Short mmCIF file of C-alpha atoms and ligand atoms in Angstrom, two decimals:
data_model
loop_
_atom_site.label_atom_id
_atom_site.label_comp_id
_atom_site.label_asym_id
_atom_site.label_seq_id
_atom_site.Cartn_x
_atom_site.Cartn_y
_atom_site.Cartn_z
CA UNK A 15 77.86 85.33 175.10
CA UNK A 16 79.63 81.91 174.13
CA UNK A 17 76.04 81.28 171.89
CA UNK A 18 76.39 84.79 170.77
CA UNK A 19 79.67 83.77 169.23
CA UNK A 20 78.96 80.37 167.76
CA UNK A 21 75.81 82.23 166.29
CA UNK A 22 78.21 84.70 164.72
CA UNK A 23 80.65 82.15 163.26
CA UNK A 24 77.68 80.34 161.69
CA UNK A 25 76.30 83.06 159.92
CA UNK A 26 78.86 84.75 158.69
CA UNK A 27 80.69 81.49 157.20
CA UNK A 28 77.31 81.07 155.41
CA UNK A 29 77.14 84.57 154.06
CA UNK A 30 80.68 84.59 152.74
CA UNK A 31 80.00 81.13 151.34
CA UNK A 32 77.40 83.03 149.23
CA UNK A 33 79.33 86.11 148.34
CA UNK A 34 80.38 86.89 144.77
CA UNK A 35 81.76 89.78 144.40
CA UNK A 36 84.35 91.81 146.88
CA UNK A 37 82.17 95.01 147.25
CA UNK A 38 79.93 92.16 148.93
CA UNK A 39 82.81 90.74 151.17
CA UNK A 40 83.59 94.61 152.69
CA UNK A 41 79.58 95.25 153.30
CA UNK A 42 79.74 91.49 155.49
CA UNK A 43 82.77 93.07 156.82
CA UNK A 44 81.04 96.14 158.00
CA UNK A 45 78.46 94.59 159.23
CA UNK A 46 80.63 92.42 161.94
CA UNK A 47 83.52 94.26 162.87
CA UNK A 48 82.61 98.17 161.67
CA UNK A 49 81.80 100.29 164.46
CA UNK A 50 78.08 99.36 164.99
CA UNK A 51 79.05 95.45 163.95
CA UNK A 52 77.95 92.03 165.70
CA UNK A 53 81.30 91.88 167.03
CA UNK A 54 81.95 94.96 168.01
CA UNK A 55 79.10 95.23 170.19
CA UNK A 56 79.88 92.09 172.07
CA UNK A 57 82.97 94.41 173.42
CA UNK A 58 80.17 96.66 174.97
CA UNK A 59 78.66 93.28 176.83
CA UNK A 60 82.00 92.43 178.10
CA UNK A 61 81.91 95.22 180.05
CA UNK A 62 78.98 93.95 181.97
CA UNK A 63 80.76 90.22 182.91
CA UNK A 64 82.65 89.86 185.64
CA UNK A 65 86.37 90.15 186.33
CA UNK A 66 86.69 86.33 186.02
CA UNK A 67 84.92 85.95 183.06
CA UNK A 68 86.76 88.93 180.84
CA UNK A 69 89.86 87.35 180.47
CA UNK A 70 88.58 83.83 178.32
CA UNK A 71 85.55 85.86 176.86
CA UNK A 72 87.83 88.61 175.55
CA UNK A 73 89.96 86.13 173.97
CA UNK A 74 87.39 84.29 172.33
CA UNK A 75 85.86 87.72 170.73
CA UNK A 76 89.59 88.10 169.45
CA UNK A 77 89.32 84.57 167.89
CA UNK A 78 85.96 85.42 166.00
CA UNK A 79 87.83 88.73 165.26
CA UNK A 80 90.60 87.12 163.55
CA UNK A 81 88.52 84.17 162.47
CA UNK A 82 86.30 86.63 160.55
CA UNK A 83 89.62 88.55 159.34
CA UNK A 84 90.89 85.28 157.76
CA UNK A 85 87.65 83.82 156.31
CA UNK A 86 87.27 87.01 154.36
CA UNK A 87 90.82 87.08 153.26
CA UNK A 88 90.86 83.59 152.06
CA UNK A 89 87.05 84.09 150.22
CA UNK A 90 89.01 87.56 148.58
CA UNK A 91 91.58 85.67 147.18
CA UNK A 92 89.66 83.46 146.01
CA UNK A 93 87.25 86.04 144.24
CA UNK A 94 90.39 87.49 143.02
CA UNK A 95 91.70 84.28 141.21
CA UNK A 96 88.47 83.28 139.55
CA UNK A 97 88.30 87.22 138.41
CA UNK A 98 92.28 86.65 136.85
CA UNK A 99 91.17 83.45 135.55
CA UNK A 100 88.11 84.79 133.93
CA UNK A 101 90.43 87.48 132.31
CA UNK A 102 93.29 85.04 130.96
CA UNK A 103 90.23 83.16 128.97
CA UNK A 104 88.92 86.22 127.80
CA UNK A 105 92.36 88.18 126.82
CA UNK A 106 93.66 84.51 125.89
CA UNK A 107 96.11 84.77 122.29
CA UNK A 108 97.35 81.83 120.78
CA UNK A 109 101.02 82.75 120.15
CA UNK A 110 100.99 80.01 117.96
CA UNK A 111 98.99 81.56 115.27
CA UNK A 112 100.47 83.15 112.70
CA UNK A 113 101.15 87.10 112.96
CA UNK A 114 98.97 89.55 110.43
CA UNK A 115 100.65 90.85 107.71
CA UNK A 116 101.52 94.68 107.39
CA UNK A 117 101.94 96.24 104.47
CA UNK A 118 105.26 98.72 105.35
CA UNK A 119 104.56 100.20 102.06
CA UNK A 120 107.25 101.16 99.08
CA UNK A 121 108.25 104.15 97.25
CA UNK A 122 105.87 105.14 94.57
CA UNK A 123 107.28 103.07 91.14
CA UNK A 124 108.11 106.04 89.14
CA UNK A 125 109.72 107.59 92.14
CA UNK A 126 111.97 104.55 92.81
CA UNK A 127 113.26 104.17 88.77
CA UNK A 128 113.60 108.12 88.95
CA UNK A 129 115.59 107.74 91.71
CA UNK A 130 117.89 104.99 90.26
CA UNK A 131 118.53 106.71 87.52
CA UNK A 132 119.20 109.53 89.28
CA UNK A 133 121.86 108.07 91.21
CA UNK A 134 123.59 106.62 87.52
CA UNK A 135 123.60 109.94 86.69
CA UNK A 136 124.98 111.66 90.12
CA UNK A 137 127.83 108.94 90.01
CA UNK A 138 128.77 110.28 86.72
CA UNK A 139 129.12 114.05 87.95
CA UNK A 140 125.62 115.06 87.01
CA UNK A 141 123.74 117.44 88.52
CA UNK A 142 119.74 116.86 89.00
CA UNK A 143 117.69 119.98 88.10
CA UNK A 144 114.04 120.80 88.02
CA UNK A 145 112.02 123.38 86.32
CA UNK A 146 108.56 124.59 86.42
CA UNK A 147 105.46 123.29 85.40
CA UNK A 148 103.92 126.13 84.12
CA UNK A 149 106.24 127.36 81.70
CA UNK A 150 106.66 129.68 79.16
CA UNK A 151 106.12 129.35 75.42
CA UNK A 152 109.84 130.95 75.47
CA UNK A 153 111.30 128.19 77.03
CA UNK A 154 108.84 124.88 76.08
CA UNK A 155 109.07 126.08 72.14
CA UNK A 156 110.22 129.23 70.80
CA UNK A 157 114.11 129.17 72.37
CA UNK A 158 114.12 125.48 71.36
CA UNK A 159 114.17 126.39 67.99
CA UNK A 160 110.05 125.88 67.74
CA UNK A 161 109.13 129.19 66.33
CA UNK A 162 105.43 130.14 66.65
CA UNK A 163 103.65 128.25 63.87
CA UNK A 164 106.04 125.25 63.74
CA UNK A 165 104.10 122.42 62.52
CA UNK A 166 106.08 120.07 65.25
CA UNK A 167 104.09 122.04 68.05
CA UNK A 168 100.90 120.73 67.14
CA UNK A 169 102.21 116.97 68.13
CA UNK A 170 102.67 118.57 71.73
CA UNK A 171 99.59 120.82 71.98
CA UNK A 172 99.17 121.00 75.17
CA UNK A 173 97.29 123.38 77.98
CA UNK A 174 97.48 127.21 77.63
CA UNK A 175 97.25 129.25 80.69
CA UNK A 176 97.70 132.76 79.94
CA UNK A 177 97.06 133.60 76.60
CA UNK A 178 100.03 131.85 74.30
CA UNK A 179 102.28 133.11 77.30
CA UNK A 180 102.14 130.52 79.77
CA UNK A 181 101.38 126.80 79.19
CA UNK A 182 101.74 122.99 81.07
CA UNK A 183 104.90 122.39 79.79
CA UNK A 184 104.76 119.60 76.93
CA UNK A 185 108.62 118.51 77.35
CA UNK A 186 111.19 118.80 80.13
CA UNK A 187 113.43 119.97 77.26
CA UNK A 188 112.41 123.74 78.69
CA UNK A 189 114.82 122.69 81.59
CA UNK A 190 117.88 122.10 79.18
CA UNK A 191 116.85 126.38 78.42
CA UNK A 192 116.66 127.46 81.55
CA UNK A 193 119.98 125.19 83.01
CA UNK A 194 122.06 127.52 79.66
CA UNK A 195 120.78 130.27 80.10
CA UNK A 196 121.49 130.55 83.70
CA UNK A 197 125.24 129.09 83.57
CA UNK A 198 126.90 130.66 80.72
CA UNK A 199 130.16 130.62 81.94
CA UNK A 200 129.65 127.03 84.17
CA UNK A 201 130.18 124.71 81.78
CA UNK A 202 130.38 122.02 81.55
CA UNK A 203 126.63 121.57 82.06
CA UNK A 204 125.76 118.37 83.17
CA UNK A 205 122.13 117.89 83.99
CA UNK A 206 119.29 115.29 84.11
CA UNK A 207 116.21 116.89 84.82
CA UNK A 208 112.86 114.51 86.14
CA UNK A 209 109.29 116.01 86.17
CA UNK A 210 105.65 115.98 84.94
CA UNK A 211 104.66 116.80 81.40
CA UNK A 212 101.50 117.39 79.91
CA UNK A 213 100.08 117.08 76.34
CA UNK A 214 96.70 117.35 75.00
CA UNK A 215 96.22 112.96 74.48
CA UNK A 216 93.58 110.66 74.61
CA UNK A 217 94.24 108.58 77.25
CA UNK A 218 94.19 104.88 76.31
CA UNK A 219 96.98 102.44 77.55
CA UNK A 220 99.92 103.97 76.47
CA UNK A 221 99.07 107.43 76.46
CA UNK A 222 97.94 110.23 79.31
CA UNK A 223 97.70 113.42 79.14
CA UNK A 224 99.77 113.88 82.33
CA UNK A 225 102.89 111.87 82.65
CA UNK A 226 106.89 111.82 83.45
CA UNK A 227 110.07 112.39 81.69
CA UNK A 228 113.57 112.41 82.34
CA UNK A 229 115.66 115.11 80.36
CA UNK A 230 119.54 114.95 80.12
CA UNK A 231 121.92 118.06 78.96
CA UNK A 232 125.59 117.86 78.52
CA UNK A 233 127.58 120.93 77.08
CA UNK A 234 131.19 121.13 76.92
CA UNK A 235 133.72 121.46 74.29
CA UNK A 236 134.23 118.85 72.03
CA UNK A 237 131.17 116.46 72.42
CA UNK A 238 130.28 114.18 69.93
CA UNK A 239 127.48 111.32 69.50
CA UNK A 240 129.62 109.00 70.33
CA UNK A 241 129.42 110.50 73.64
CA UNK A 242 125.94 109.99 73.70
CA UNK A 243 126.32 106.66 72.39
CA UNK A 244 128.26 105.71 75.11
CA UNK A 245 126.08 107.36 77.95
CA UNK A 246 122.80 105.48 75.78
CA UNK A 247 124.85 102.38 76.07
CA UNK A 248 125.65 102.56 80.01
CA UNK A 249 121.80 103.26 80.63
CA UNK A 250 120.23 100.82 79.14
CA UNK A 251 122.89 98.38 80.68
CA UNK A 252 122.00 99.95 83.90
CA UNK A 253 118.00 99.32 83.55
CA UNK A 254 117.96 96.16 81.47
CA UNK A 255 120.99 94.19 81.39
CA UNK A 256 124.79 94.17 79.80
CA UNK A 257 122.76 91.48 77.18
CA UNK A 258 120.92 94.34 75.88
CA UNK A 259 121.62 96.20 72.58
CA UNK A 260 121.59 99.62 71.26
CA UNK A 261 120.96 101.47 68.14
CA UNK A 262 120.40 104.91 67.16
CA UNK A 263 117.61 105.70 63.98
CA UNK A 264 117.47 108.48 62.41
CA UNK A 265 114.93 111.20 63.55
CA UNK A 266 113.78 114.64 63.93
CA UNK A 267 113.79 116.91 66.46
CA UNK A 268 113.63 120.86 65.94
CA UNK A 269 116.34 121.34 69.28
CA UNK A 270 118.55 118.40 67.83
CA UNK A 271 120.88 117.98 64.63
CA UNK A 272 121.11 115.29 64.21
CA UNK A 273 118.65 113.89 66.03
CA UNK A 274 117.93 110.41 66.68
CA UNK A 275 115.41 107.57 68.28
CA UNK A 276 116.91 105.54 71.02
CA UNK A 277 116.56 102.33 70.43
CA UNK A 278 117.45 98.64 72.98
CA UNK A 279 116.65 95.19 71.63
CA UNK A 280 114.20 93.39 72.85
CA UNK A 281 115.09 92.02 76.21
CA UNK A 282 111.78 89.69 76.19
CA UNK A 283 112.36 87.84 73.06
CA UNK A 284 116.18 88.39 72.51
CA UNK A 285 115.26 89.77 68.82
CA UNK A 286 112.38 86.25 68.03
CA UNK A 287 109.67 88.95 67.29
CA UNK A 288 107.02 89.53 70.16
CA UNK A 289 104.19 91.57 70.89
CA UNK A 290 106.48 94.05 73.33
CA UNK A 291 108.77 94.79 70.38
CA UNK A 292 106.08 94.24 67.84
CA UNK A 293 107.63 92.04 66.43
CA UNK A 294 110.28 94.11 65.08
CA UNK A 295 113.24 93.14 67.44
CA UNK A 296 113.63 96.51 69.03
CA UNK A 297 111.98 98.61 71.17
CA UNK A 298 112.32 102.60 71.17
CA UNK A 299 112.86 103.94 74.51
CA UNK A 300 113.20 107.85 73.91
CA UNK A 301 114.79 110.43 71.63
CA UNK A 302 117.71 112.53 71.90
CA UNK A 303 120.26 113.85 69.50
CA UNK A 304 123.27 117.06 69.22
CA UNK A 305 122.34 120.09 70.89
CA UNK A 306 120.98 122.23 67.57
CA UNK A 307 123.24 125.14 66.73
CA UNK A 308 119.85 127.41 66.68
CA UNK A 309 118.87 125.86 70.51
CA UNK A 310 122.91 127.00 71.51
CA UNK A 311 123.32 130.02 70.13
CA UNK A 312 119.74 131.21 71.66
CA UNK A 313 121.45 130.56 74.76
CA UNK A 314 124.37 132.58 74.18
CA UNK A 315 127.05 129.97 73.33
CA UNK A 316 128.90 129.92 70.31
CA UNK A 317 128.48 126.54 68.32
CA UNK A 318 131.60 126.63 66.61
CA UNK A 319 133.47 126.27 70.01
CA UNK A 320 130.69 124.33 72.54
CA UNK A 321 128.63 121.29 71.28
CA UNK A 322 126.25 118.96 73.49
CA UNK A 323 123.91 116.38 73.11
CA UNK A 324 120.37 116.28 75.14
CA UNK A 325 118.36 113.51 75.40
CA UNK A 326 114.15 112.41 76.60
CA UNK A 327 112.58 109.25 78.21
CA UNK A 328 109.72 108.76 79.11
CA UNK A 329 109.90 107.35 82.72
CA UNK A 330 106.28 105.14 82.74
CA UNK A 331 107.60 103.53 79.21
CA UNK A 332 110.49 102.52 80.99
CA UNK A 333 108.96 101.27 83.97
CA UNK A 334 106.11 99.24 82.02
CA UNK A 335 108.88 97.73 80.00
CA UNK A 336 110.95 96.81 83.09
CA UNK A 337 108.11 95.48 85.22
CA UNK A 338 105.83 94.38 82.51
CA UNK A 339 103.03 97.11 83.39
CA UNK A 340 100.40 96.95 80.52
CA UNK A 341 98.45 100.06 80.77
CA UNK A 342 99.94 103.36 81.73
CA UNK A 343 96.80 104.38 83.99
CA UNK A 344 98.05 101.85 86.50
CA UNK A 345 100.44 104.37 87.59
CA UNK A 346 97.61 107.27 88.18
CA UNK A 347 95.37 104.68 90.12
CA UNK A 348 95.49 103.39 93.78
CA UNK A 349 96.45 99.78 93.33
CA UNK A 350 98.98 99.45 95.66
CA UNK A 351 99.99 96.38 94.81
CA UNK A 352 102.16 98.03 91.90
CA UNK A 353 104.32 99.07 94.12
CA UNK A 354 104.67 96.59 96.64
CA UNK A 355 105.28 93.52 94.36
CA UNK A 356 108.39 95.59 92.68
CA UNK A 357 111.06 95.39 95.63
CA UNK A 358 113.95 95.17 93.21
CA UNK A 359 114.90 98.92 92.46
N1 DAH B 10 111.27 116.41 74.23
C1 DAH B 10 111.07 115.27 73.37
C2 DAH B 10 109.63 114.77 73.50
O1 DAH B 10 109.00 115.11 74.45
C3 DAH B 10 112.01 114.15 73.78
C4 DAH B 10 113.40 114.50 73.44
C5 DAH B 10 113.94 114.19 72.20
C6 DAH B 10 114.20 115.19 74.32
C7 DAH B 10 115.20 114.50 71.87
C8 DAH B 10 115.50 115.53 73.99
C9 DAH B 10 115.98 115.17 72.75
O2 DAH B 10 116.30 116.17 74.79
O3 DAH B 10 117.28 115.51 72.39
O4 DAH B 10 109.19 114.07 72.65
#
């Protein structure tokens, strides 16, 4: 029995010596102290020694027991911190390094400068409207004093679809229409009105045949240019600078009288001459002008007591002379990097 034991001790040291893995360690495990196991049977032998003999034999099975128990609890750990180890290497990050870069994104461009102008305008009691884009020749021409077969049509011709019903509005001025006709006796009206427009254009770098403008309405009793002078004067401070100056020239526009371009100087050159003002000094920026008695009076207000002025930007022009955008199909395209470099708005 005593070489029995030593036998045992031997062998299994050597076989957990060898073992690599822990499903190994509980087979070696089964194999001495499960139910049929080396050691396990030597408790059947015992019962075959004498009295005298079971007490030191039974202890020394005990020791192999717990010999065994330890040598495979040691040899686990050990499995278990090479296993760890192995791990840490493989899951190993260098904090050190620096982190990747991600792109939290920015409103789209237009959306932003529609937005700050939007809030100019709330600040000053304005109300923010929108109107369709399918409209109707009504509203986009014939109420704005553009009868059918006005020659200033044609520089809008645009996309029919019904008949000569119903058309992709050319102009946001529809909106100042719709915004009368539906508060008669609200005034005053005080609207700026943001949305899509289209026009039948070539596209090249200035021109699209989808793009956005920015309408403004104000009707109320006794309004003169010099209120629109004034409101001309606090926008373009607003986008470009208290440096900046304004000028009205002399236009036409069939739903304005008079009706006028709106012009800034050049904020690039301060007035030198270069290729953003053409050399001219100024820059035009949109048109606006007094609310036509014709437009008014379609509307069901009486021009001799209400007056207004109305006025157009076009929002890309803006933004490509704020941010220095050269072509206008940068906007319809998915560079993103046009809006994430512009975090100033
Ligand atoms: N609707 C004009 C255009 O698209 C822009 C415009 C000019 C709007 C004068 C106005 C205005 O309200 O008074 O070219």
């Amino acid at each position: 029995m005593e070489k029995d034991i030593s036998k045992i001790k031997e062998s299994v040291t050597k076989e957990v010596a060898k073992t690599k893995t822990i499903l190994d360690l509980n087979n070696i495990k089964t194999s001495y102290l499960g139910k049929k196991g080396s050691v396990t049977k030597l408790y059947e032998k015992l019962k075959e020694a004498s009295a005298k003999e079971k007490k030191s034999l039974g202890k020394d099975i005990n020791d192999v027991k717990t010999f065994i128990n330890e040598l495979l609890k040691t040899k686990a750990q050990e499995i278990n911190n090479s296993l760890l180890e192995e791990r840490l290497k493989r899951e190993a990050i260098d904090v050190t390094l620096p982190g990747l870069t991600i792109n939290n994104g920015s409103p789209n461009i237009l959306e932003a400068l529609i937005e700050n102008l939007e809030e100019l305008f709330i600040s000053m009691g304005y109300d923010v409207v929108e109107g369709p884009e399918i409209e109707k020749d009504l509203y986009n021409f014939e109420l704005l004093n553009l009868p059918i077969g006005h020659p200033a049509r044609v520089a809008q011709d645009t996309f029919y679809t019904k008949g000569e019903e119903l058309l992709l509005r050319s102009q946001t001025s529809p909106v100042q229409i719709r915004t009368m006709l539906a508060n008669k006796d609200k005034t005053p009206i005080r609207i700026i009105c943001p949305g899509k427009v289209y026009r039948r254009d070539d596209d090249d770098a200035t021109h699209s045949h989808e793009f956005t403008q920015m309408e403004g309405l104000l009707v109320d009793k006794r309004i003169t240019m010099a209120d629109l002078k004034g409101t001309f004067d606090l926008i373009t401070h607003h986008l470009f600078g208290n440096d900046v100056k304004t000028r009205f020239r002399s236009s036409f526009y069939p739903f304005t009288e008079p009706s006028v371009e709106l012009d800034i100087s050049c904020f690039n050159c301060k007035q030198k001459g270069c290729h953003i003002c053409k050399q001219t000094g100024w820059i035009t920026i949109g048109g606006a002008g007094m609310v036509h008695p014709n437009v008014l009076r379609n509307c069901g207000y009486d021009p001799e007591e209400m007056s207004g002025f109305a006025f157009g930007f076009g929002v890309e022009r803006l933004a490509m002379l704020k941010y220095e955008i050269e072509d206008i199909r940068t906007f319809y395209t998915n560079d993103l990097r046009i809006d994430v470099d512009r975090r100033d708005m």
